Amino acid sequence: MEAISDQHLLPRQDFAAAWDAIKIDQMVRTRLVAQALLSFQLRQRYAFEVMPVHGLIVLSGPPGTGKTTLARGLANEVAQALAPKKVQFLQVDPHALGSSSHGKSQKEVTKLFQQTIPEFAAAHPVIVLLDEVEALAADRQRMSLEANPIDAHRATDAALAGIDLLSRTHRNTLLIATTNFPKAVDRALLSRADWIEDMGLPDATARQAIIADALEQLAKEWPRVADLKSQIAAFVRASDGMDGRRLRKAIVSAAASTIETAKDLNKLHAEHVLATLKLAAANARIEEKAA
Ligand SMILES: Nc1ncnc2c1ncn2[C@@H]1O[C@H](COP(=O)(O)OP(=O)(O)OP(=O)(O)O)[C@@H](O)[C@H]1O
Ligand SMILES: [Mg+2]
């Protein structure tokens, strides 16, 4: 089905790497894994009417804060905990669910929740990543100005009905939704979440870990890059306000400060990194203000 953009049996090594790549407070990691395992456990034992756990976790936060990557890593952590059982991972691309006109996306959303996911759930526990869920369950209150408000309305209705049905009848499924635009997500979806994790921009500790990781990766090919780690405190200060994606890109872009450094990253100096970080952080602040 075209709405499923990625599917794998977990655990897998590349998904484990995704979990390690995102630098975030250990308490958040523990909370997410524990919440997911608790949800599986409770939902196996109780009927929905007794224990209204939907099996829905939402990761919300600005673009580039690692939500999609962490969600995939979380699925793998859960799979490891459920071993030797294998877990079926499905990633849904809501943008592929057809246009909202003529009820097309409504039909496809219904099929996804009532047919596609249940078929997988017959064989394995299933973890579904609903990436950019604002496209799947758009806020009905904001729709009055849209081209096809009634069709879009129906698509959101279908998503909510589908999640409800899945919650009741397929107790071995877990949904992980991400959004960088929570205001555009229908409130009825957010209210079904068992846990909403608000992932803000990385703090100084997280930025330090991201920068160290980025430098270590480059040092594998250009050993002198490792010397830059002595300047890490200054890099952390200069990168305040940047998301993790930008920060990783800025460290790499520092090597594009001159032709020489681009050709040989061993020639990269702390000044190149600092200047690039300052530029990128200033751009991030300007965009933040404009948004
Ligand atoms: N906290 C972080 N620690 C380390 N790397 C990070 C962090 N946040 C983001 N990154 C880097 O940014 C990349 C992009 O992250 P990802 O696509 O998961 O973000 P996202 O929150 O889903 O963004 P969007 O809202 O734009 O979809 C990651 O692969 C990772 O390299
Ligand atoms: Mg994402």
Coordinates of C-alpha atoms and ligand atoms in Angstrom, one line a residue:
M1 CA 0.0 0.0 0.0
E2 CA 1.5 3.4 -1.0
A3 CA 0.6 5.0 2.3
I4 CA 3.2 2.7 4.0
S5 CA 6.5 4.4 3.1
D6 CA 8.7 2.0 5.1
Q7 CA 8.3 -1.4 6.8
H8 CA 10.7 -3.7 8.6
L9 CA 10.7 -6.4 11.2
L10 CA 12.5 -5.1 14.3
P11 CA 14.9 -5.1 16.0
R12 CA 17.5 -4.0 13.5
Q13 CA 20.9 -2.5 13.7
D14 CA 20.2 0.7 11.7
F15 CA 17.2 1.5 14.0
A16 CA 19.3 1.0 17.1
A17 CA 21.8 3.5 15.6
A18 CA 18.9 6.0 15.2
W19 CA 18.1 5.7 18.9
D20 CA 21.8 6.4 19.8
A21 CA 22.1 9.3 17.3
I22 CA 19.6 11.5 19.1
K23 CA 21.1 13.3 22.1
I24 CA 18.4 13.9 24.6
D25 CA 17.9 13.7 28.4
Q26 CA 18.1 10.2 29.6
M27 CA 14.9 10.7 31.6
V28 CA 13.0 11.4 28.4
R29 CA 14.4 8.1 26.8
T30 CA 13.4 6.1 29.8
R31 CA 9.9 7.6 30.0
L32 CA 9.2 6.9 26.3
V33 CA 10.3 3.3 26.4
A34 CA 8.5 2.7 29.7
Q35 CA 5.3 4.3 28.4
A36 CA 5.4 2.2 25.3
L37 CA 6.0 -1.1 27.2
L38 CA 3.3 -0.2 29.8
S39 CA 0.8 0.5 27.1
F40 CA 1.5 -2.9 25.4
Q41 CA 1.2 -4.6 28.8
L42 CA -2.0 -3.0 29.9
R43 CA -3.7 -3.3 26.6
Q44 CA -3.0 -7.0 26.5
R45 CA -4.7 -7.5 29.8
Y46 CA -7.6 -5.2 29.9
A47 CA -10.4 -4.3 27.6
F48 CA -10.5 -0.7 26.3
E49 CA -13.6 0.1 28.4
V50 CA -11.8 -0.8 31.6
M51 CA -8.5 0.7 30.8
P52 CA -8.8 3.4 28.2
V53 CA -5.2 3.3 27.0
H54 CA -5.1 4.2 23.3
G55 CA -1.5 3.1 22.6
L56 CA -0.7 6.5 21.2
I57 CA 2.5 8.5 21.9
V58 CA 3.0 11.9 20.4
L59 CA 6.4 13.5 19.8
S60 CA 6.0 17.3 19.3
G61 CA 8.6 19.9 18.7
P62 CA 10.3 22.3 16.3
P63 CA 11.7 21.0 12.9
G64 CA 15.0 19.2 13.2
T65 CA 14.8 18.2 16.8
G66 CA 15.0 14.5 16.1
K67 CA 11.4 13.4 16.4
T68 CA 11.2 11.1 13.4
T69 CA 14.6 9.6 14.2
L70 CA 13.8 9.1 17.9
A71 CA 10.4 7.5 17.0
R72 CA 12.1 4.9 14.8
G73 CA 14.7 4.3 17.6
L74 CA 11.9 4.0 20.1
A75 CA 10.2 1.3 18.0
N76 CA 13.4 -0.6 18.1
E77 CA 13.9 -0.3 21.8
V78 CA 10.4 -1.7 22.3
A79 CA 11.1 -4.6 19.9
Q80 CA 14.3 -5.4 21.9
A81 CA 12.3 -5.5 25.1
L82 CA 9.6 -7.8 23.5
A83 CA 12.3 -10.3 22.1
P84 CA 12.3 -13.1 21.0
K85 CA 9.1 -11.9 19.4
K86 CA 9.7 -9.8 16.3
V87 CA 7.8 -6.5 16.0
Q88 CA 6.4 -5.2 12.7
F89 CA 7.3 -1.6 12.1
L90 CA 5.2 0.5 9.6
Q91 CA 5.8 4.1 8.7
V92 CA 2.9 6.0 7.3
D93 CA 3.4 8.9 5.0
P94 CA 0.1 10.9 5.4
H95 CA 1.0 13.0 2.3
A96 CA 0.6 9.8 0.2
L97 CA -2.9 9.2 1.4
G98 CA -4.5 10.8 -1.6
S99 CA -5.9 14.3 -1.9
S100 CA -8.8 15.2 0.4
S101 CA -11.1 15.9 -2.6
H102 CA -13.9 13.5 -3.5
G103 CA -13.5 11.6 -0.3
K104 CA -10.4 9.8 -1.6
S105 CA -8.2 10.3 1.4
Q106 CA -11.1 9.4 3.7
K107 CA -11.4 6.0 2.0
E108 CA -7.6 5.5 2.1
V109 CA -7.4 6.4 5.8
T110 CA -10.2 4.0 6.6
K111 CA -8.5 1.2 4.7
L112 CA -5.2 1.9 6.4
F113 CA -6.7 1.5 9.9
Q114 CA -9.3 -1.1 9.2
Q115 CA -7.5 -3.4 6.8
T116 CA -3.8 -2.7 6.3
I117 CA -2.6 -2.4 9.9
P118 CA -5.0 -5.2 11.2
E119 CA -3.5 -7.6 8.6
F120 CA 0.0 -7.0 9.8
A121 CA -1.2 -7.2 13.5
A122 CA -2.5 -10.7 12.8
A123 CA 1.1 -11.9 12.5
H124 CA 3.2 -9.7 14.9
P125 CA 2.9 -6.9 17.4
V126 CA 2.8 -3.7 15.2
I127 CA 4.3 -0.3 15.8
V128 CA 3.1 2.4 13.4
L129 CA 4.9 5.7 13.0
L130 CA 2.4 8.4 11.9
D131 CA 4.9 10.9 10.8
E132 CA 3.8 14.5 10.4
V133 CA 0.4 13.6 11.9
E134 CA -1.0 17.1 11.2
A135 CA -1.4 15.9 7.6
L136 CA -3.4 12.9 8.8
A137 CA -5.6 14.5 11.4
A138 CA -5.7 18.1 10.5
D139 CA -7.5 20.4 12.9
R140 CA -11.1 20.6 11.9
Q141 CA -11.6 24.0 13.5
R142 CA -9.0 25.5 11.1
M143 CA -10.6 24.1 8.0
S144 CA -13.2 26.7 7.1
L145 CA -10.9 28.5 4.6
E146 CA -9.7 25.4 2.8
A147 CA -10.6 24.4 -0.7
N148 CA -12.5 21.3 0.3
P149 CA -13.3 21.7 4.0
I150 CA -16.0 19.0 4.1
D151 CA -13.7 16.4 2.5
A152 CA -10.8 17.3 4.7
H153 CA -13.2 17.2 7.7
R154 CA -14.1 13.6 6.7
A155 CA -10.5 12.6 6.4
T156 CA -9.8 13.7 10.0
D157 CA -13.0 12.0 11.2
A158 CA -11.8 8.8 9.5
A159 CA -8.4 9.0 11.1
L160 CA -10.0 9.4 14.6
A161 CA -12.5 6.6 14.0
G162 CA -9.7 4.4 12.7
I163 CA -7.5 5.0 15.8
D164 CA -10.4 4.3 18.1
L165 CA -11.2 1.0 16.3
L166 CA -7.6 0.0 16.4
S167 CA -7.3 0.8 20.1
R168 CA -10.3 -1.4 20.9
T169 CA -9.8 -4.3 18.6
H170 CA -6.1 -4.6 18.0
R171 CA -4.5 -4.4 21.4
N172 CA -1.1 -5.4 20.1
T173 CA -0.5 -2.2 18.2
L174 CA 1.3 1.0 19.2
L175 CA 1.0 4.3 17.4
I176 CA 3.8 6.9 17.6
A177 CA 2.9 10.2 16.0
T178 CA 5.2 13.1 15.3
T179 CA 4.4 16.8 14.6
N180 CA 6.3 20.0 14.3
F181 CA 3.0 21.9 14.1
P182 CA 0.9 20.8 17.1
K183 CA -1.6 23.7 16.6
A184 CA -2.5 22.2 13.2
V185 CA -3.3 18.8 14.7
D186 CA -6.9 18.1 15.6
R187 CA -7.3 18.4 19.4
A188 CA -9.3 15.1 19.5
L189 CA -6.2 13.3 18.3
L190 CA -4.0 14.9 20.9
S191 CA -6.5 14.1 23.6
R192 CA -6.2 10.4 22.7
A193 CA -2.5 10.4 23.3
D194 CA -1.3 8.4 26.4
W195 CA 1.7 10.6 26.5
I196 CA 2.8 13.8 24.7
E197 CA 6.6 14.5 24.7
D198 CA 7.4 18.1 23.9
M199 CA 10.9 18.0 22.5
G200 CA 12.3 21.5 22.6
L201 CA 15.5 22.7 21.1
P202 CA 18.6 20.9 22.4
D203 CA 20.0 22.4 25.7
A204 CA 23.7 23.0 26.3
T205 CA 24.2 19.4 27.4
A206 CA 22.5 18.0 24.3
R207 CA 24.4 20.4 22.0
Q208 CA 27.7 19.4 23.6
A209 CA 26.9 15.7 22.9
I210 CA 25.8 16.5 19.3
I211 CA 29.0 18.5 18.6
A212 CA 31.2 15.9 20.1
D213 CA 29.5 13.2 18.0
A214 CA 29.8 15.2 14.8
L215 CA 33.5 15.9 15.4
E216 CA 34.2 12.3 16.3
Q217 CA 32.6 11.2 13.0
L218 CA 34.8 13.6 11.0
A219 CA 37.9 12.6 13.0
K220 CA 37.5 9.0 11.7
E221 CA 38.6 10.3 8.3
W222 CA 40.6 13.4 9.3
P223 CA 42.3 12.7 12.6
R224 CA 43.3 16.3 13.3
V225 CA 39.6 17.2 13.6
A226 CA 39.8 15.6 17.1
D227 CA 41.9 18.5 18.3
L228 CA 38.9 20.8 18.0
K229 CA 37.2 19.0 20.9
S230 CA 39.3 21.1 23.3
Q231 CA 37.2 24.1 22.1
I232 CA 33.9 22.5 22.6
A233 CA 32.7 24.8 25.3
A234 CA 32.9 27.8 23.0
F235 CA 31.0 25.9 20.2
V236 CA 28.2 25.0 22.7
R237 CA 27.8 28.7 23.6
A238 CA 27.8 29.8 20.0
S239 CA 25.1 27.3 19.0
D240 CA 22.4 28.4 21.4
G241 CA 19.0 28.4 19.7
M242 CA 19.9 25.9 17.0
D243 CA 18.1 22.6 16.4
G244 CA 20.0 19.4 16.2
R245 CA 19.7 19.1 12.4
R246 CA 21.1 22.6 11.8
L247 CA 23.8 22.1 14.4
R248 CA 25.1 18.9 12.7
K249 CA 25.0 20.6 9.3
A250 CA 26.8 23.7 10.6
I251 CA 29.7 21.7 12.0
V252 CA 30.1 20.0 8.6
S253 CA 29.7 23.4 6.8
A254 CA 32.6 24.8 8.8
A255 CA 34.8 22.8 6.5
A256 CA 33.4 24.8 3.6
S257 CA 34.9 28.1 5.0
T258 CA 37.8 27.8 2.6
I259 CA 38.7 25.7 -0.4
E260 CA 41.7 24.3 1.6
T261 CA 39.6 23.1 4.5
A262 CA 37.0 21.6 2.1
K263 CA 39.8 19.6 0.4
D264 CA 41.5 18.6 3.6
L265 CA 39.5 18.7 6.8
N266 CA 42.7 18.3 8.9
K267 CA 43.2 22.0 8.2
L268 CA 39.9 22.9 10.0
H269 CA 40.4 25.4 12.8
A270 CA 38.3 26.4 15.8
E271 CA 37.8 29.8 14.2
H272 CA 36.1 28.3 11.1
V273 CA 33.8 26.3 13.3
L274 CA 33.0 29.3 15.6
A275 CA 32.3 31.7 12.7
T276 CA 30.1 29.2 10.9
L277 CA 28.1 28.4 14.1
K278 CA 27.6 32.1 14.8
L279 CA 26.2 32.7 11.3
A280 CA 23.9 29.7 11.5
A281 CA 22.7 30.5 15.0
A282 CA 21.9 34.1 13.9
N283 CA 19.9 32.7 10.9
A284 CA 18.0 30.4 13.2
R285 CA 17.1 33.3 15.4
I286 CA 15.9 35.4 12.4
E287 CA 13.7 32.6 11.2
E288 CA 12.3 32.0 14.7
K289 CA 11.2 35.7 14.9
A290 CA 9.6 35.6 11.4
A291 CA 7.7 32.4 12.2
Ligands
LIG1 N1 18.8 16.0 19.7 C1 19.5 15.6 18.6 N2 20.7 14.9 18.8 C2 21.4 14.6 17.8 N3 21.1 14.8 16.5 C3 19.9 15.4 16.2 C4 19.1 15.9 17.3 N4 18.0 16.5 16.8 C5 18.2 16.4 15.4 N5 19.3 15.8 15.1 C6 19.9 15.5 13.8 O1 18.9 16.0 12.8 C7 18.5 14.9 11.9 C8 17.1 15.1 11.6 O2 16.2 14.7 12.6 P1 14.7 14.3 12.4 O3 14.4 14.2 10.9 O4 14.4 13.1 13.2 O5 14.0 15.6 13.0 P2 12.4 15.9 13.1 O6 12.2 16.5 14.5 O7 11.6 14.8 12.7 O8 12.3 17.1 12.0 P3 11.0 17.6 11.2 O9 10.0 18.2 12.2 O10 11.6 18.6 10.2 O11 10.4 16.4 10.5 C9 18.8 13.7 12.7 O12 19.1 12.6 11.8 C10 20.0 14.0 13.5 O13 21.2 13.9 12.7
MG2 MG 10.3 14.4 11.1

